[in-house]
PDB file of C-alpha atoms in Angstrom:
ATOM      1  CA  MET V1411      77.394  29.297 -33.545  1.00 53.00           C
ATOM      2  CA  SER V1412      74.641  29.639 -36.137  1.00 54.00           C
ATOM      3  CA  ASN V1413      74.662  32.292 -38.898  1.00 61.00           C
ATOM      4  CA  SER V1414      70.816  32.716 -39.019  1.00 60.00           C
ATOM      5  CA  THR V1415      69.067  35.874 -38.141  1.00 61.00           C
ATOM      6  CA  VAL V1416      65.855  36.064 -36.241  1.00 58.00           C
ATOM      7  CA  ARG V1417      63.201  38.268 -37.951  1.00 60.00           C
ATOM      8  CA  THR V1418      60.868  40.135 -35.649  1.00 59.00           C
ATOM      9  CA  PRO V1419      57.283  40.931 -37.021  1.00 59.00           C
ATOM     10  CA  PRO V1420      56.663  44.590 -37.711  1.00 61.00           C
ATOM     11  CA  ALA V1421      55.091  46.437 -34.855  1.00 58.00           C
ATOM     12  CA  THR V1422      51.361  47.381 -35.320  1.00 58.00           C
ATOM     13  CA  GLN V1423      50.612  51.019 -35.578  1.00 59.00           C
ATOM     14  CA  GLY V1424      48.317  52.834 -33.235  1.00 58.00           C
ATOM     15  CA  ASP V1425      46.166  51.534 -30.413  1.00 56.00           C
ATOM     16  CA  LEU V1426      43.928  48.481 -30.321  1.00 54.00           C
ATOM     17  CA  PRO V1427      40.556  48.860 -32.124  1.00 52.00           C
ATOM     18  CA  ASN V1428      37.753  50.565 -30.109  1.00 51.00           C
ATOM     19  CA  TYR V1429      35.574  47.520 -29.898  1.00 48.00           C
ATOM     20  CA  THR V1430      38.220  45.708 -27.781  1.00 52.00           C
ATOM     21  CA  ASN V1431      38.771  48.620 -25.416  1.00 52.00           C
ATOM     22  CA  LEU V1432      35.493  48.283 -23.558  1.00 50.00           C
ATOM     23  CA  GLY V1433      37.178  47.748 -20.188  1.00 55.00           C
ATOM     24  CA  ASP V1434      34.827  47.371 -17.318  1.00 59.00           C
ATOM     25  CA  GLU V1435      31.674  48.488 -19.245  1.00 61.00           C
ATOM     26  CA  PRO V1436      28.472  47.463 -17.362  1.00 68.00           C
ATOM     27  CA  ALA V1437      26.157  45.158 -19.144  1.00 65.00           C
ATOM     28  CA  ASP V1438      23.169  47.554 -18.867  1.00 69.00           C
ATOM     29  CA  HIS V1439      24.894  50.259 -20.929  1.00 73.00           C
ATOM     30  CA  GLY V1440      23.675  48.738 -24.280  1.00 77.00           C
ATOM     31  CA  ILE V1441      27.067  49.086 -26.000  1.00 77.00           C
ATOM     32  CA  GLY V1442      27.903  46.388 -28.465  1.00 77.00           C
ATOM     33  CA  ARG V1443      30.948  45.305 -30.356  1.00 73.00           C
ATOM     34  CA  SER V1444      31.307  45.013 -34.116  1.00 71.00           C
ATOM     35  CA  ARG V1445      34.040  45.180 -36.679  1.00 73.00           C
ATOM     36  CA  GLY V1446      33.007  48.826 -37.262  1.00 74.00           C
ATOM     37  CA  GLY V1447      33.415  49.828 -33.608  1.00 77.00           C
ATOM     38  CA  LEU V1448      30.957  50.362 -30.782  1.00 81.00           C
ATOM     39  CA  THR V1449      27.209  50.104 -31.641  1.00 83.00           C
ATOM     40  CA  SER V1450      23.812  50.327 -29.988  1.00 85.00           C
ATOM     41  CA  LYS V1451      20.322  49.467 -31.086  1.00 86.00           C
ATOM     42  CA  ALA V1452      17.056  51.027 -29.920  1.00 87.00           C
ATOM     43  CA  HIS V1453      13.878  48.910 -29.806  1.00 89.00           C
ATOM     44  CA  LEU V1454      10.654  50.955 -29.812  1.00 90.00           C
ATOM     45  CA  ALA V1455       6.964  50.388 -29.322  1.00 92.00           C
ATOM     46  CA  CYS V1456       4.703  53.286 -30.101  1.00 92.00           C
ATOM     47  CA  ASP V1457       1.010  54.014 -30.424  1.00 91.00           C
ATOM     48  CA  GLY V1458      -0.786  54.805 -33.718  1.00 90.00           C
ATOM     49  CA  HIS V1459       0.213  58.465 -33.505  1.00 91.00           C
ATOM     50  CA  GLY V1460       4.003  57.707 -33.068  1.00 91.00           C
ATOM     51  CA  ARG V1461       4.147  58.422 -29.419  1.00 91.00           C
ATOM     52  CA  PRO V1462       6.679  56.196 -27.674  1.00 90.00           C
ATOM     53  CA  LEU V1463       5.196  53.555 -25.286  1.00 92.00           C
ATOM     54  CA  SER V1464       8.292  51.511 -24.549  1.00 92.00           C
ATOM     55  CA  VAL V1465      11.985  52.025 -25.541  1.00 90.00           C
ATOM     56  CA  LEU V1466      14.828  49.691 -24.820  1.00 89.00           C
ATOM     57  CA  VAL V1467      18.557  50.036 -25.797  1.00 88.00           C
ATOM     58  CA  SER V1468      20.568  46.892 -26.506  1.00 86.00           C
ATOM     59  CA  PRO V1469      24.061  46.118 -27.904  1.00 85.00           C
ATOM     60  CA  GLY V1470      24.216  46.575 -31.628  1.00 83.00           C
ATOM     61  CA  GLN V1471      24.969  42.963 -32.343  1.00 81.00           C
ATOM     62  CA  ALA V1472      21.888  41.772 -30.553  1.00 79.00           C
ATOM     63  CA  GLY V1473      18.950  40.505 -32.547  1.00 83.00           C
ATOM     64  CA  ASP V1474      15.561  42.193 -32.794  1.00 86.00           C
ATOM     65  CA  SER V1475      13.350  39.234 -32.058  1.00 90.00           C
ATOM     66  CA  PRO V1476      14.771  38.291 -28.568  1.00 89.00           C
ATOM     67  CA  MET V1477      13.962  41.847 -27.498  1.00 90.00           C
ATOM     68  CA  PHE V1478      10.358  41.632 -28.451  1.00 93.00           C
ATOM     69  CA  ALA V1479       8.971  40.291 -25.198  1.00 93.00           C
ATOM     70  CA  HIS V1480      10.950  42.870 -23.182  1.00 92.00           C
ATOM     71  CA  VAL V1481       9.659  45.831 -25.243  1.00 93.00           C
ATOM     72  CA  LEU V1482       6.061  44.499 -24.927  1.00 94.00           C
ATOM     73  CA  GLU V1483       6.565  44.252 -21.096  1.00 93.00           C
ATOM     74  CA  GLY V1484       7.581  47.898 -20.980  1.00 93.00           C
ATOM     75  CA  ILE V1485       4.277  49.219 -22.247  1.00 93.00           C
ATOM     76  CA  CYS V1486       2.455  51.103 -19.545  1.00 91.00           C
ATOM     77  CA  VAL V1487      -0.158  53.621 -20.551  1.00 90.00           C
ATOM     78  CA  PRO V1488      -2.273  55.477 -17.919  1.00 90.00           C
ATOM     79  CA  ARG V1489      -5.997  55.649 -18.524  1.00 90.00           C
ATOM     80  CA  PRO V1490      -7.590  59.106 -18.854  1.00 90.00           C
ATOM     81  CA  ALA V1491     -10.314  58.324 -16.285  1.00 91.00           C
ATOM     82  CA  GLY V1492      -7.903  56.682 -13.827  1.00 88.00           C
ATOM     83  CA  GLY V1493      -7.713  53.061 -12.891  1.00 91.00           C
ATOM     84  CA  ALA V1494      -5.206  50.349 -13.900  1.00 92.00           C
ATOM     85  CA  HIS V1495      -2.716  51.226 -16.568  1.00 92.00           C
ATOM     86  CA  ARG V1496      -2.995  49.689 -20.000  1.00 90.00           C
ATOM     87  CA  THR V1497      -0.202  47.098 -20.520  1.00 92.00           C
ATOM     88  CA  ARG V1498      -1.774  45.282 -23.536  1.00 92.00           C
ATOM     89  CA  PRO V1499      -2.153  46.831 -26.970  1.00 92.00           C
ATOM     90  CA  ASP V1500      -5.041  45.898 -29.243  1.00 92.00           C
ATOM     91  CA  GLU V1501      -2.682  44.782 -31.966  1.00 91.00           C
ATOM     92  CA  VAL V1502       1.051  44.686 -32.695  1.00 92.00           C
ATOM     93  CA  ARG V1503       2.309  45.650 -36.179  1.00 91.00           C
ATOM     94  CA  ALA V1504       5.821  44.444 -36.842  1.00 90.00           C
ATOM     95  CA  ASP V1505       8.086  43.563 -39.722  1.00 89.00           C
ATOM     96  CA  LYS V1506       9.282  40.085 -40.708  1.00 90.00           C
ATOM     97  CA  ALA V1507      12.103  40.166 -38.188  1.00 88.00           C
ATOM     98  CA  TYR V1508       9.547  39.451 -35.461  1.00 90.00           C
ATOM     99  CA  SER V1509       7.584  36.710 -37.227  1.00 90.00           C
ATOM    100  CA  SER V1510       8.941  33.858 -35.033  1.00 90.00           C
ATOM    101  CA  ARG V1511       6.691  31.256 -33.644  1.00 90.00           C
ATOM    102  CA  ALA V1512       7.579  32.245 -30.103  1.00 93.00           C
ATOM    103  CA  ASN V1513       6.567  35.912 -30.695  1.00 94.00           C
ATOM    104  CA  ARG V1514       3.255  34.821 -32.182  1.00 92.00           C
ATOM    105  CA  GLU V1515       2.541  32.556 -29.263  1.00 94.00           C
ATOM    106  CA  LEU V1516       3.382  35.270 -26.785  1.00 95.00           C
ATOM    107  CA  LEU V1517       0.846  37.634 -28.545  1.00 94.00           C
ATOM    108  CA  ARG V1518      -1.796  34.958 -28.716  1.00 94.00           C
ATOM    109  CA  SER V1519      -1.373  34.088 -25.005  1.00 95.00           C
ATOM    110  CA  ARG V1520      -1.921  37.762 -24.166  1.00 95.00           C
ATOM    111  CA  GLY V1521      -4.893  38.158 -26.490  1.00 94.00           C
ATOM    112  CA  ILE V1522      -3.109  40.611 -28.825  1.00 94.00           C
ATOM    113  CA  LYS V1523      -3.737  40.533 -32.595  1.00 93.00           C
ATOM    114  CA  ALA V1524      -0.471  39.941 -34.519  1.00 93.00           C
ATOM    115  CA  VAL V1525      -0.126  41.920 -37.761  1.00 92.00           C
ATOM    116  CA  ILE V1526       3.202  40.414 -38.799  1.00 92.00           C
ATOM    117  CA  PRO V1527       4.011  39.177 -42.289  1.00 90.00           C
ATOM    118  CA  GLU V1528       5.338  35.595 -42.585  1.00 89.00           C
ATOM    119  CA  LYS V1529       8.925  35.142 -43.795  1.00 89.00           C
ATOM    120  CA  THR V1530       9.222  33.391 -47.112  1.00 88.00           C
ATOM    121  CA  ASP V1531      11.414  30.595 -45.630  1.00 87.00           C
ATOM    122  CA  GLN V1532       8.885  29.974 -42.851  1.00 85.00           C
ATOM    123  CA  ALA V1533       6.057  29.762 -45.435  1.00 84.00           C
ATOM    124  CA  ALA V1534       8.121  27.344 -47.514  1.00 88.00           C
ATOM    125  CA  HIS V1535       8.849  25.095 -44.515  1.00 85.00           C
ATOM    126  CA  ARG V1536       5.143  25.147 -43.567  1.00 84.00           C
ATOM    127  CA  VAL V1537       4.212  24.115 -47.072  1.00 88.00           C
ATOM    128  CA  ASN V1538       6.757  21.411 -47.276  1.00 89.00           C
ATOM    129  CA  LYS V1539       5.341  19.848 -44.132  1.00 86.00           C
ATOM    130  CA  GLY V1540       2.015  19.446 -45.950  1.00 86.00           C
ATOM    131  CA  SER V1541      -1.004  19.139 -43.639  1.00 84.00           C
ATOM    132  CA  ALA V1542       1.281  18.844 -40.639  1.00 83.00           C
ATOM    133  CA  GLY V1543       2.600  22.402 -41.251  1.00 78.00           C
ATOM    134  CA  GLY V1544      -0.649  23.984 -40.122  1.00 80.00           C
ATOM    135  CA  ARG V1545      -2.496  26.986 -41.548  1.00 78.00           C
ATOM    136  CA  PRO V1546      -0.742  30.202 -42.441  1.00 79.00           C
ATOM    137  CA  PRO V1547      -0.887  32.919 -39.704  1.00 82.00           C
ATOM    138  CA  ASN V1548      -3.503  35.532 -40.126  1.00 83.00           C
ATOM    139  CA  PHE V1549      -2.300  38.676 -41.800  1.00 85.00           C
ATOM    140  CA  ASP V1550      -4.137  41.977 -42.496  1.00 87.00           C
ATOM    141  CA  PRO V1551      -2.145  43.861 -45.177  1.00 85.00           C
ATOM    142  CA  GLU V1552      -4.318  47.016 -44.738  1.00 89.00           C
ATOM    143  CA  SER V1553      -3.533  47.169 -41.037  1.00 87.00           C
ATOM    144  CA  HIS V1554       0.105  46.439 -41.724  1.00 86.00           C
ATOM    145  CA  LYS V1555       0.359  49.680 -43.757  1.00 89.00           C
ATOM    146  CA  GLY V1556       0.209  51.517 -40.445  1.00 87.00           C
ATOM    147  CA  ARG V1557       3.623  50.049 -39.436  1.00 87.00           C
ATOM    148  CA  ASN V1558       5.421  53.010 -40.975  1.00 89.00           C
ATOM    149  CA  VAL V1559       4.387  55.017 -37.846  1.00 92.00           C
ATOM    150  CA  VAL V1560       7.284  53.372 -35.961  1.00 89.00           C
ATOM    151  CA  GLU V1561       9.778  54.398 -38.672  1.00 89.00           C
ATOM    152  CA  ARG V1562       8.449  57.925 -38.541  1.00 91.00           C
ATOM    153  CA  ALA V1563       8.775  57.958 -34.765  1.00 90.00           C
ATOM    154  CA  PHE V1564      12.433  57.031 -35.121  1.00 86.00           C
ATOM    155  CA  ASN V1565      13.039  59.657 -37.750  1.00 87.00           C
ATOM    156  CA  LYS V1566      11.281  62.324 -35.582  1.00 87.00           C
ATOM    157  CA  ALA V1567      13.489  61.393 -32.678  1.00 83.00           C
ATOM    158  CA  LYS V1568      16.643  61.541 -34.840  1.00 82.00           C
ATOM    159  CA  GLN V1569      15.646  64.898 -36.276  1.00 83.00           C
ATOM    160  CA  TRP V1570      15.009  66.206 -32.831  1.00 79.00           C
ATOM    161  CA  ARG V1571      18.435  64.800 -31.789  1.00 72.00           C
ATOM    162  CA  ALA V1572      16.828  62.755 -28.994  1.00 63.00           C
ATOM    163  CA  VAL V1573      18.636  59.601 -30.190  1.00 63.00           C
ATOM    164  CA  PRO V1574      22.303  59.921 -29.246  1.00 60.00           C
ATOM    165  CA  PRO V1575      25.126  58.601 -31.362  1.00 55.00           C
ATOM    166  CA  ALA V1576      25.953  54.890 -30.801  1.00 53.00           C
ATOM    167  CA  THR V1577      29.306  55.838 -29.214  1.00 52.00           C
ATOM    168  CA  THR V1578      27.824  57.702 -26.272  1.00 51.00           C
ATOM    169  CA  ASN V1579      28.806  56.025 -23.036  1.00 53.00           C
ATOM    170  CA  SER V1580      25.766  57.117 -21.032  1.00 53.00           C
ATOM    171  CA  PRO V1581      23.654  54.365 -19.458  1.00 51.00           C
ATOM    172  CA  SER V1582      20.591  53.108 -21.212  1.00 50.00           C
ATOM    173  CA  PRO V1583      17.231  53.711 -19.600  1.00 48.00           C
ATOM    174  CA  THR V1584      16.250  50.733 -17.566  1.00 46.00           C
ATOM    175  CA  ALA V1585      12.791  49.174 -17.854  1.00 45.00           C
ATOM    176  CA  PRO V1586      10.545  49.803 -14.868  1.00 45.00           C
ATOM    177  CA  ASP V1587       9.937  46.830 -12.591  1.00 47.00           C
ATOM    178  CA  SER V1588       6.243  47.778 -12.284  1.00 49.00           C
ATOM    179  CA  CYS V1589       3.843  49.975 -14.038  1.00 55.00           C
ATOM    180  CA  SER V1590       3.618  53.174 -12.036  1.00 44.00           C
ATOM    181  CA  PRO V1591       2.672  56.757 -12.846  1.00 39.00           C
ATOM    182  CA  ALA V1592       6.243  57.860 -12.454  1.00 38.00           C
ATOM    183  CA  SER V1593       7.350  55.418 -15.173  1.00 35.00           C
ATOM    184  CA  SER V1594       4.704  56.367 -17.720  1.00 34.00           C
ATOM    185  CA  SER V1595       5.018  59.166 -20.203  1.00 36.00           C
ATOM    186  CA  GLY V1596       2.341  61.280 -18.643  1.00 34.00           C
ATOM    187  CA  SER V1597       0.143  61.926 -21.685  1.00 35.00           C
ATOM    188  CA  ASN V1598      -3.260  60.451 -22.081  1.00 34.00           C
ATOM    189  CA  TYR V1599      -3.263  57.950 -24.965  1.00 34.00           C
TER     190      TYR V1599
END
């Protein structure tokens, strides 16, 4: 017979962290996991007056750039005189998070002017390639000053309490399959 004792590790206190207790949470609820708990992220496209044109909710750990095409697809603005809804803005003002080549090609293919600053690492890579790196993308700093309208739209929604806390378990709004008057905001832009 041995004289050794078996030590048991101390029991953990409390329940498991919230971000592991998602259970059977549907994928379309836009609830993400992080070390701090449950998070959500809202992606917004608005007009020059701060009126929302397209809003999508995604898990908090999701990146901004992959959602760019989905937000752009959600734009649906009725015309005052009737006819087909507008689904293509004249220009897109965005921050450096959206400066990927894929996003720029998407805008170019749809005939939309991109007002997105180039990331410094992207510029350095382009310069290092020499003539094979191509020209720098067009950028209008005066037009880019209007990008703060999106930030003001978020602040207005938060002040009005239209943006729920990240821990709310209500389903996120789904993007409409087609552009219909019922899915538009109803104002004439």
